[in-house]
mmCIF file of C-alpha atoms in Angstrom:
data_model
loop_
_atom_site.group_PDB
_atom_site.id
_atom_site.type_symbol
_atom_site.label_atom_id
_atom_site.label_comp_id
_atom_site.label_asym_id
_atom_site.label_seq_id
_atom_site.Cartn_x
_atom_site.Cartn_y
_atom_site.Cartn_z
ATOM 1 C CA UNK A 1 0.000 0.000 0.000
ATOM 2 C CA UNK A 2 2.860 2.349 0.840
ATOM 3 C CA UNK A 3 4.370 1.699 -2.560
ATOM 4 C CA UNK A 4 1.196 2.908 -4.258
ATOM 5 C CA UNK A 5 1.218 6.122 -2.241
ATOM 6 C CA UNK A 6 4.860 6.575 -3.152
ATOM 7 C CA UNK A 7 3.971 6.107 -6.811
ATOM 8 C CA UNK A 8 1.609 9.069 -6.522
ATOM 9 C CA UNK A 9 4.159 11.227 -4.680
ATOM 10 C CA UNK A 10 7.069 10.337 -6.935
ATOM 11 C CA UNK A 11 6.542 12.988 -9.695
ATOM 12 C CA UNK A 12 6.505 15.741 -7.062
ATOM 13 C CA UNK A 13 9.704 14.669 -5.359
ATOM 14 C CA UNK A 14 12.495 17.258 -5.351
ATOM 15 C CA UNK A 15 16.225 16.889 -4.904
ATOM 16 C CA UNK A 16 17.067 18.588 -1.641
ATOM 17 C CA UNK A 17 20.289 18.788 0.358
ATOM 18 C CA UNK A 18 20.479 16.780 3.538
ATOM 19 C CA UNK A 19 19.139 19.002 6.286
ATOM 20 C CA UNK A 20 19.510 18.589 10.011
ATOM 21 C CA UNK A 21 18.022 20.289 13.046
ATOM 22 C CA UNK A 22 20.037 23.338 14.053
ATOM 23 C CA UNK A 23 21.338 24.044 10.559
ATOM 24 C CA UNK A 24 21.428 27.617 9.344
ATOM 25 C CA UNK A 25 19.778 27.571 5.920
ATOM 26 C CA UNK A 26 18.965 29.945 3.091
ATOM 27 C CA UNK A 27 15.614 29.096 1.506
ATOM 28 C CA UNK A 28 14.823 30.687 -1.846
ATOM 29 C CA UNK A 29 11.143 30.806 -2.704
ATOM 30 C CA UNK A 30 9.309 32.120 -5.734
ATOM 31 C CA UNK A 31 6.731 34.757 -4.903
ATOM 32 C CA UNK A 32 4.108 35.828 -7.410
ATOM 33 C CA UNK A 33 3.207 39.465 -6.960
ATOM 34 C CA UNK A 34 1.097 41.435 -9.392
ATOM 35 C CA UNK A 35 1.480 38.779 -12.055
ATOM 36 C CA UNK A 36 5.276 38.921 -11.808
ATOM 37 C CA UNK A 37 7.476 36.341 -10.220
ATOM 38 C CA UNK A 38 10.364 37.260 -7.997
ATOM 39 C CA UNK A 39 12.571 35.419 -5.582
ATOM 40 C CA UNK A 40 12.542 35.788 -1.855
ATOM 41 C CA UNK A 41 15.190 34.511 0.507
ATOM 42 C CA UNK A 42 14.458 33.406 4.039
ATOM 43 C CA UNK A 43 17.501 32.700 6.172
ATOM 44 C CA UNK A 44 17.291 31.102 9.584
ATOM 45 C CA UNK A 45 17.767 28.057 11.775
ATOM 46 C CA UNK A 46 15.865 24.833 11.302
ATOM 47 C CA UNK A 47 14.124 24.270 14.611
ATOM 48 C CA UNK A 48 11.828 21.367 13.684
ATOM 49 C CA UNK A 49 11.001 18.814 11.026
ATOM 50 C CA UNK A 50 7.758 16.926 10.805
ATOM 51 C CA UNK A 51 5.762 14.629 8.585
ATOM 52 C CA UNK A 52 6.867 11.724 6.479
ATOM 53 C CA UNK A 53 7.569 10.951 2.815
ATOM 54 C CA UNK A 54 5.621 13.348 0.554
ATOM 55 C CA UNK A 55 4.344 15.577 3.329
ATOM 56 C CA UNK A 56 7.642 16.297 5.101
ATOM 57 C CA UNK A 57 8.165 19.852 6.263
ATOM 58 C CA UNK A 58 10.823 21.837 8.094
ATOM 59 C CA UNK A 59 10.421 24.943 10.226
ATOM 60 C CA UNK A 60 12.878 27.814 9.834
ATOM 61 C CA UNK A 61 13.153 30.504 12.485
ATOM 62 C CA UNK A 62 14.854 33.842 12.135
ATOM 63 C CA UNK A 63 14.926 37.110 14.014
ATOM 64 C CA UNK A 64 13.686 39.932 11.794
ATOM 65 C CA UNK A 65 15.135 43.439 11.678
ATOM 66 C CA UNK A 66 12.974 44.773 14.463
ATOM 67 C CA UNK A 67 13.867 41.862 16.735
ATOM 68 C CA UNK A 68 10.696 39.888 16.264
ATOM 69 C CA UNK A 69 11.041 36.155 15.773
ATOM 70 C CA UNK A 70 9.580 34.879 12.483
ATOM 71 C CA UNK A 71 8.990 31.239 11.669
ATOM 72 C CA UNK A 72 8.139 29.717 8.329
ATOM 73 C CA UNK A 73 7.205 26.145 7.579
ATOM 74 C CA UNK A 74 8.400 24.829 4.200
ATOM 75 C CA UNK A 75 7.406 21.514 2.642
ATOM 76 C CA UNK A 76 10.408 19.633 1.248
ATOM 77 C CA UNK A 77 8.672 18.943 -2.057
ATOM 78 C CA UNK A 78 7.056 22.339 -2.530
ATOM 79 C CA UNK A 79 7.626 23.506 -6.124
ATOM 80 C CA UNK A 80 7.789 27.174 -5.106
ATOM 81 C CA UNK A 81 10.798 26.450 -2.928
ATOM 82 C CA UNK A 82 13.469 26.977 -5.570
ATOM 83 C CA UNK A 83 16.598 26.262 -3.569
ATOM 84 C CA UNK A 84 17.768 25.368 -0.103
ATOM 85 C CA UNK A 85 21.346 26.126 0.892
ATOM 86 C CA UNK A 86 22.961 25.026 4.117
ATOM 87 C CA UNK A 87 25.105 27.919 5.360
ATOM 88 C CA UNK A 88 26.274 26.338 8.606
ATOM 89 C CA UNK A 89 25.679 23.062 10.410
ATOM 90 C CA UNK A 90 24.447 23.277 13.976
ATOM 91 C CA UNK A 91 25.483 21.141 16.905
ATOM 92 C CA UNK A 92 22.351 20.305 18.828
ATOM 93 C CA UNK A 93 21.185 17.426 20.983
ATOM 94 C CA UNK A 94 17.450 17.443 20.442
ATOM 95 C CA UNK A 95 14.976 16.999 17.601
ATOM 96 C CA UNK A 96 12.932 20.131 18.268
ATOM 97 C CA UNK A 97 14.495 23.433 19.241
ATOM 98 C CA UNK A 98 11.342 25.083 20.539
ATOM 99 C CA UNK A 99 13.235 26.237 23.644
ATOM 100 C CA UNK A 100 14.992 28.787 21.435
ATOM 101 C CA UNK A 101 11.766 30.790 21.135
ATOM 102 C CA UNK A 102 12.095 31.873 24.736
ATOM 103 C CA UNK A 103 15.722 32.944 24.298
ATOM 104 C CA UNK A 104 17.263 35.908 22.558
ATOM 105 C CA UNK A 105 20.611 37.485 21.853
ATOM 106 C CA UNK A 106 23.684 35.529 22.872
ATOM 107 C CA UNK A 107 21.652 32.793 24.578
ATOM 108 C CA UNK A 108 19.873 31.935 21.358
ATOM 109 C CA UNK A 109 23.101 30.958 19.627
ATOM 110 C CA UNK A 110 23.749 27.450 18.357
ATOM 111 C CA UNK A 111 27.229 25.948 18.253
ATOM 112 C CA UNK A 112 28.651 25.023 14.892
ATOM 113 C CA UNK A 113 29.218 21.411 13.999
ATOM 114 C CA UNK A 114 32.378 21.000 11.943
ATOM 115 C CA UNK A 115 32.863 17.239 11.822
ATOM 116 C CA UNK A 116 30.446 15.267 9.660
ATOM 117 C CA UNK A 117 27.389 13.877 11.377
ATOM 118 C CA UNK A 118 27.609 10.198 12.269
ATOM 119 C CA UNK B 1 -23.469 5.925 -14.700
ATOM 120 C CA UNK B 2 -19.750 5.318 -14.411
ATOM 121 C CA UNK B 3 -18.744 3.412 -11.325
ATOM 122 C CA UNK B 4 -15.887 1.380 -9.901
ATOM 123 C CA UNK B 5 -15.149 -0.563 -6.767
ATOM 124 C CA UNK B 6 -11.831 0.030 -5.106
ATOM 125 C CA UNK B 7 -9.731 0.057 -1.998
ATOM 126 C CA UNK B 8 -8.704 3.051 0.016
ATOM 127 C CA UNK B 9 -4.908 3.142 0.123
ATOM 128 C CA UNK B 10 -4.290 6.251 2.184
ATOM 129 C CA UNK B 11 -3.798 9.985 2.061
ATOM 130 C CA UNK B 12 -0.943 12.146 0.861
ATOM 131 C CA UNK B 13 -0.249 15.541 -0.665
ATOM 132 C CA UNK B 14 0.390 16.585 -4.262
ATOM 133 C CA UNK B 15 1.044 19.954 -5.869
ATOM 134 C CA UNK B 16 -1.014 21.675 -8.544
ATOM 135 C CA UNK B 17 0.218 25.018 -9.870
ATOM 136 C CA UNK B 18 2.335 25.457 -6.775
ATOM 137 C CA UNK B 19 -0.559 24.786 -4.432
ATOM 138 C CA UNK B 20 -0.572 21.787 -2.116
ATOM 139 C CA UNK B 21 -3.639 19.588 -2.557
ATOM 140 C CA UNK B 22 -4.632 17.013 0.082
ATOM 141 C CA UNK B 23 -5.588 13.800 -1.688
ATOM 142 C CA UNK B 24 -6.752 10.265 -1.006
ATOM 143 C CA UNK B 25 -5.246 7.466 -3.081
ATOM 144 C CA UNK B 26 -7.785 4.817 -4.103
ATOM 145 C CA UNK B 27 -6.856 1.659 -5.946
ATOM 146 C CA UNK B 28 -9.929 1.438 -8.149
ATOM 147 C CA UNK B 29 -10.635 -1.548 -10.316
ATOM 148 C CA UNK B 30 -10.032 -3.225 -12.623
ATOM 149 C CA UNK B 31 -13.645 -4.326 -12.273
ATOM 150 C CA UNK B 32 -15.282 -7.086 -14.257
ATOM 151 C CA UNK B 33 -18.859 -7.160 -15.514
ATOM 152 C CA UNK B 34 -20.380 -10.314 -14.024
ATOM 153 C CA UNK B 35 -24.067 -9.890 -14.806
ATOM 154 C CA UNK B 36 -26.402 -7.709 -16.821
ATOM 155 C CA UNK B 37 -29.912 -6.922 -15.622
ATOM 156 C CA UNK B 38 -32.559 -5.619 -17.987
ATOM 157 C CA UNK B 39 -36.091 -4.257 -17.722
ATOM 158 C CA UNK B 40 -37.483 -7.371 -19.412
ATOM 159 C CA UNK B 41 -35.994 -9.854 -16.983
ATOM 160 C CA UNK B 42 -35.480 -7.900 -13.778
ATOM 161 C CA UNK B 43 -37.609 -4.768 -14.058
ATOM 162 C CA UNK B 44 -34.636 -2.399 -14.204
ATOM 163 C CA UNK B 45 -31.376 -1.854 -16.069
ATOM 164 C CA UNK B 46 -28.125 -2.505 -14.264
ATOM 165 C CA UNK B 47 -24.783 -4.192 -14.491
ATOM 166 C CA UNK B 48 -23.145 -6.128 -11.711
ATOM 167 C CA UNK B 49 -19.461 -5.371 -11.328
ATOM 168 C CA UNK B 50 -16.943 -7.426 -9.382
ATOM 169 C CA UNK B 51 -13.678 -6.400 -7.793
ATOM 170 C CA UNK B 52 -10.619 -8.218 -6.476
ATOM 171 C CA UNK B 53 -9.890 -11.704 -7.715
ATOM 172 C CA UNK B 54 -10.435 -14.619 -5.416
ATOM 173 C CA UNK B 55 -9.147 -18.164 -5.507
ATOM 174 C CA UNK B 56 -11.703 -20.762 -6.499
ATOM 175 C CA UNK B 57 -11.632 -22.533 -3.151
ATOM 176 C CA UNK B 58 -12.718 -19.395 -1.291
ATOM 177 C CA UNK B 59 -16.001 -19.325 -3.224
ATOM 178 C CA UNK B 60 -19.103 -21.142 -1.997
ATOM 179 C CA UNK B 61 -21.200 -23.251 -4.341
ATOM 180 C CA UNK B 62 -24.037 -20.832 -5.151
ATOM 181 C CA UNK B 63 -21.562 -18.047 -5.946
ATOM 182 C CA UNK B 64 -19.342 -20.400 -7.889
ATOM 183 C CA UNK B 65 -22.349 -21.187 -10.090
ATOM 184 C CA UNK B 66 -22.957 -17.474 -10.556
ATOM 185 C CA UNK B 67 -19.399 -16.912 -11.800
ATOM 186 C CA UNK B 68 -19.530 -20.042 -13.932
ATOM 187 C CA UNK B 69 -22.624 -18.723 -15.686
ATOM 188 C CA UNK B 70 -20.833 -15.471 -16.431
ATOM 189 C CA UNK B 71 -17.680 -17.314 -17.423
ATOM 190 C CA UNK B 72 -15.533 -15.030 -15.286
ATOM 191 C CA UNK B 73 -12.989 -15.533 -12.552
ATOM 192 C CA UNK B 74 -14.478 -15.389 -9.048
ATOM 193 C CA UNK B 75 -14.254 -12.056 -7.268
ATOM 194 C CA UNK B 76 -14.525 -10.987 -3.665
ATOM 195 C CA UNK B 77 -16.872 -8.029 -3.969
ATOM 196 C CA UNK B 78 -19.936 -7.537 -6.165
ATOM 197 C CA UNK B 79 -21.970 -4.403 -6.606
ATOM 198 C CA UNK B 80 -24.813 -3.410 -8.898
ATOM 199 C CA UNK B 81 -24.625 -0.198 -10.909
ATOM 200 C CA UNK B 82 -27.820 1.235 -12.409
ATOM 201 C CA UNK B 83 -27.254 2.287 -16.000
ATOM 202 C CA UNK B 84 -29.530 3.372 -18.842
ATOM 203 C CA UNK B 85 -28.181 1.237 -21.643
ATOM 204 C CA UNK B 86 -27.025 -2.280 -20.807
ATOM 205 C CA UNK B 87 -25.899 -2.904 -24.396
ATOM 206 C CA UNK B 88 -22.816 -0.742 -23.830
ATOM 207 C CA UNK B 89 -21.360 -3.494 -21.699
ATOM 208 C CA UNK B 90 -20.521 -7.140 -22.292
ATOM 209 C CA UNK B 91 -20.335 -9.815 -19.645
ATOM 210 C CA UNK B 92 -16.680 -10.379 -18.784
ATOM 211 C CA UNK B 93 -15.727 -6.868 -19.872
ATOM 212 C CA UNK B 94 -13.025 -5.187 -17.815
ATOM 213 C CA UNK B 95 -13.665 -1.649 -16.567
ATOM 214 C CA UNK B 96 -10.638 0.287 -15.362
ATOM 215 C CA UNK B 97 -9.767 3.742 -14.050
ATOM 216 C CA UNK B 98 -9.550 5.249 -17.523
ATOM 217 C CA UNK B 99 -13.337 5.786 -17.464
ATOM 218 C CA UNK B 100 -12.623 8.709 -15.139
ATOM 219 C CA UNK B 101 -10.681 11.812 -16.099
ATOM 220 C CA UNK B 102 -8.791 14.432 -14.176
ATOM 221 C CA UNK B 103 -11.048 17.252 -13.023
ATOM 222 C CA UNK B 104 -14.196 15.146 -12.999
ATOM 223 C CA UNK B 105 -16.379 14.997 -9.923
ATOM 224 C CA UNK B 106 -17.236 11.759 -8.173
ATOM 225 C CA UNK B 107 -19.184 10.500 -5.177
ATOM 226 C CA UNK B 108 -17.350 8.073 -2.921
ATOM 227 C CA UNK B 109 -19.096 5.620 -0.586
ATOM 228 C CA UNK B 110 -17.533 3.549 2.126
ATOM 229 C CA UNK B 111 -18.012 2.261 5.617
ATOM 230 C CA UNK B 112 -16.735 4.732 8.188
ATOM 231 C CA UNK B 113 -14.317 3.743 10.920
ATOM 232 C CA UNK B 114 -16.074 2.314 13.971
ATOM 233 C CA UNK B 115 -15.608 4.518 17.007
ATOM 234 C CA UNK B 116 -17.352 2.260 19.546
ATOM 235 C CA UNK B 117 -19.640 3.550 22.299
ATOM 236 C CA UNK B 118 -19.175 7.309 22.439
ATOM 237 C CA UNK B 119 -20.627 10.120 24.499
ATOM 238 C CA UNK B 120 -22.762 12.932 23.054
ATOM 239 C CA UNK B 121 -19.910 15.436 22.889
ATOM 240 C CA UNK B 122 -17.999 13.397 20.336
ATOM 241 C CA UNK B 123 -21.009 11.743 18.713
ATOM 242 C CA UNK B 124 -23.309 14.739 18.284
ATOM 243 C CA UNK B 125 -20.949 17.683 18.793
ATOM 244 C CA UNK B 126 -22.626 18.716 22.044
ATOM 245 C CA UNK B 127 -20.803 21.505 23.804
ATOM 246 C CA UNK B 128 -20.681 19.793 27.210
ATOM 247 C CA UNK B 129 -20.798 21.638 30.508
ATOM 248 C CA UNK B 130 -18.258 22.719 33.072
ATOM 249 C CA UNK B 131 -16.606 19.769 34.742
ATOM 250 C CA UNK B 132 -16.015 21.468 38.078
ATOM 251 C CA UNK B 133 -17.992 23.669 40.499
ATOM 252 C CA UNK B 134 -20.144 20.819 41.797
ATOM 253 C CA UNK B 135 -21.570 19.697 38.494
ATOM 254 C CA UNK B 136 -22.831 16.126 38.305
ATOM 255 C CA UNK B 137 -23.619 15.868 34.617
ATOM 256 C CA UNK B 138 -20.860 17.394 32.508
ATOM 257 C CA UNK B 139 -21.866 15.808 29.180
ATOM 258 C CA UNK B 140 -25.429 16.233 27.913
ATOM 259 C CA UNK B 141 -28.178 18.143 29.652
ATOM 260 C CA UNK B 142 -31.889 17.510 29.491
ATOM 261 C CA UNK B 143 -33.265 14.797 27.232
ATOM 262 C CA UNK B 144 -36.851 16.001 27.206
ATOM 263 C CA UNK B 145 -39.617 18.249 28.513
ATOM 264 C CA UNK B 146 -42.066 17.834 31.431
ATOM 265 C CA UNK B 147 -45.314 15.972 32.222
ATOM 266 C CA UNK B 148 -46.193 16.661 28.645
ATOM 267 C CA UNK B 149 -44.966 14.742 26.623
ATOM 268 C CA UNK B 150 -43.870 12.697 29.646
ATOM 269 C CA UNK B 151 -41.410 10.633 27.688
ATOM 270 C CA UNK B 152 -38.107 10.973 25.921
ATOM 271 C CA UNK B 153 -38.817 11.528 22.258
ATOM 272 C CA UNK B 154 -37.530 8.953 19.837
ATOM 273 C CA UNK B 155 -34.353 9.857 18.060
ATOM 274 C CA UNK B 156 -33.092 12.090 20.877
ATOM 275 C CA UNK B 157 -29.364 12.498 20.610
ATOM 276 C CA UNK B 158 -27.722 10.443 23.299
ATOM 277 C CA UNK B 159 -24.565 8.373 23.828
ATOM 278 C CA UNK B 160 -24.239 5.238 21.755
ATOM 279 C CA UNK B 161 -22.410 3.431 19.008
ATOM 280 C CA UNK B 162 -20.662 5.761 16.615
ATOM 281 C CA UNK B 163 -19.204 5.123 13.200
ATOM 282 C CA UNK B 164 -19.197 1.840 11.275
ATOM 283 C CA UNK B 165 -21.995 3.084 9.016
ATOM 284 C CA UNK B 166 -22.169 3.493 5.268
ATOM 285 C CA UNK B 167 -21.481 7.015 4.165
ATOM 286 C CA UNK B 168 -21.248 8.800 0.823
ATOM 287 C CA UNK B 169 -19.234 11.951 0.262
ATOM 288 C CA UNK B 170 -20.574 13.901 -2.701
ATOM 289 C CA UNK B 171 -18.725 15.943 -5.303
ATOM 290 C CA UNK B 172 -15.093 15.068 -4.762
ATOM 291 C CA UNK B 173 -12.755 16.167 -7.519
ATOM 292 C CA UNK B 174 -10.435 13.735 -9.219
ATOM 293 C CA UNK B 175 -6.976 15.238 -8.930
ATOM 294 C CA UNK B 176 -5.188 12.613 -10.991
ATOM 295 C CA UNK B 177 -5.665 9.278 -12.719
ATOM 296 C CA UNK B 178 -2.782 6.789 -12.731
ATOM 297 C CA UNK B 179 -3.644 4.113 -15.245
ATOM 298 C CA UNK B 180 -0.461 2.062 -14.807
ATOM 299 C CA UNK B 181 -1.126 1.388 -11.142
ATOM 300 C CA UNK B 182 -4.923 1.729 -11.600
ATOM 301 C CA UNK B 183 -5.090 4.499 -9.035
ATOM 302 C CA UNK B 184 -7.587 7.297 -8.599
ATOM 303 C CA UNK B 185 -6.191 10.285 -6.735
ATOM 304 C CA UNK B 186 -9.189 12.040 -5.221
ATOM 305 C CA UNK B 187 -9.064 15.469 -3.644
ATOM 306 C CA UNK B 188 -10.098 15.432 -0.006
ATOM 307 C CA UNK B 189 -10.973 12.679 2.412
ATOM 308 C CA UNK B 190 -12.893 9.482 1.751
ATOM 309 C CA UNK B 191 -14.879 7.415 4.298
ATOM 310 C CA UNK B 192 -13.369 4.308 5.841
ATOM 311 C CA UNK B 193 -10.123 2.901 7.105
ATOM 312 C CA UNK B 194 -7.125 2.233 4.910
ATOM 313 C CA UNK B 195 -7.616 -0.959 2.950
ATOM 314 C CA UNK B 196 -11.414 -0.803 3.198
ATOM 315 C CA UNK B 197 -13.767 -1.143 0.244
ATOM 316 C CA UNK B 198 -14.945 2.051 -1.431
ATOM 317 C CA UNK B 199 -17.402 2.640 -4.240
ATOM 318 C CA UNK B 200 -16.606 5.464 -6.649
ATOM 319 C CA UNK B 201 -19.279 6.736 -9.045
ATOM 320 C CA UNK B 202 -19.651 9.797 -11.216
ATOM 321 C CA UNK B 203 -21.206 12.599 -9.186
ATOM 322 C CA UNK B 204 -25.009 12.471 -9.202
ATOM 323 C CA UNK B 205 -25.125 16.227 -8.707
ATOM 324 C CA UNK B 206 -22.476 16.802 -11.294
ATOM 325 C CA UNK B 207 -20.096 18.553 -8.944
ATOM 326 C CA UNK B 208 -22.694 21.028 -7.750
ATOM 327 C CA UNK B 209 -24.382 21.397 -4.411
ATOM 328 C CA UNK B 210 -28.113 22.038 -4.419
ATOM 329 C CA UNK B 211 -27.789 25.316 -2.548
ATOM 330 C CA UNK B 212 -25.094 26.971 -4.623
ATOM 331 C CA UNK B 213 -25.103 25.640 -8.184
ATOM 332 C CA UNK B 214 -22.234 27.788 -9.393
ATOM 333 C CA UNK B 215 -19.749 26.658 -6.780
ATOM 334 C CA UNK B 216 -18.537 23.095 -7.181
ATOM 335 C CA UNK B 217 -17.563 22.817 -3.565
ATOM 336 C CA UNK B 218 -19.273 20.845 -0.895
ATOM 337 C CA UNK B 219 -20.546 22.848 2.002
ATOM 338 C CA UNK B 220 -20.354 20.985 5.243
ATOM 339 C CA UNK B 221 -23.008 22.044 7.628
ATOM 340 C CA UNK B 222 -23.070 20.906 11.186
ATOM 341 C CA UNK B 223 -26.175 18.917 12.003
#
């Protein structure tokens, strides 16, 4: 049964880099405004991933210019997500970084992971 | 009427013009025409379609005779479909998903998941009452009036068995047809558990609700 679902999802599958929780990523999305298409970049830390196979999503959190935290949820296979670039790997010990919402400034930093993930 | 029997496989998500569409995958058909019924012999026009092949030893004698008469392989499920012209079909003919096209509207019937004995809040969407401050009856309130009528009216909404009933969802759009795997990808949810039998037919209302003919969207109203 799973194979049949996968057969439906297959044409929508996108090649994406391997992402991990805590990574700093640059997500380029296509935005249609007034009939014209332009690109928008959202840069932040991946604080959560959820779903499975065709419905997988990841949540990116950033602090905007006026210091307000902004989170966006992107589906892995979304066609409007043009590119995902990993800027920096993060060294974290949990699967969801929701605790970071309560922190700001220096406390909200995430250590960099240099060695490859086992 | 176009109709197929199938199995609910499960739900997933596909993209159409950059928009995510929630869909149910149904393995529909191939169905085989086992019997034709006509006005002359039966009083109405219909074909009997069968779904899912079955080994000969799983079939009892009366049914085995029925399949022998049709000259078809035995099948697990049979269902009658009312049609206008029986001559369009031959006994033994295979009907597959290609009778449906993308963008068409269908009605899907199935048996809903059994929920067991449930209270009125879940079963009838009652609001419930406060659970604290000395309350004794936090679920449903009164079930009737006073000396007149002096009884609880029949059909009053109370706790009881929920689910495990036949249900039809009208006007679901076909998002995709996969002929190779004989799959129908239907927008929205479909009654029943994964792996349960579903019956897909062309929409009797043609994709329109009675209240708003221009909008091909089903309006769910709370009962």
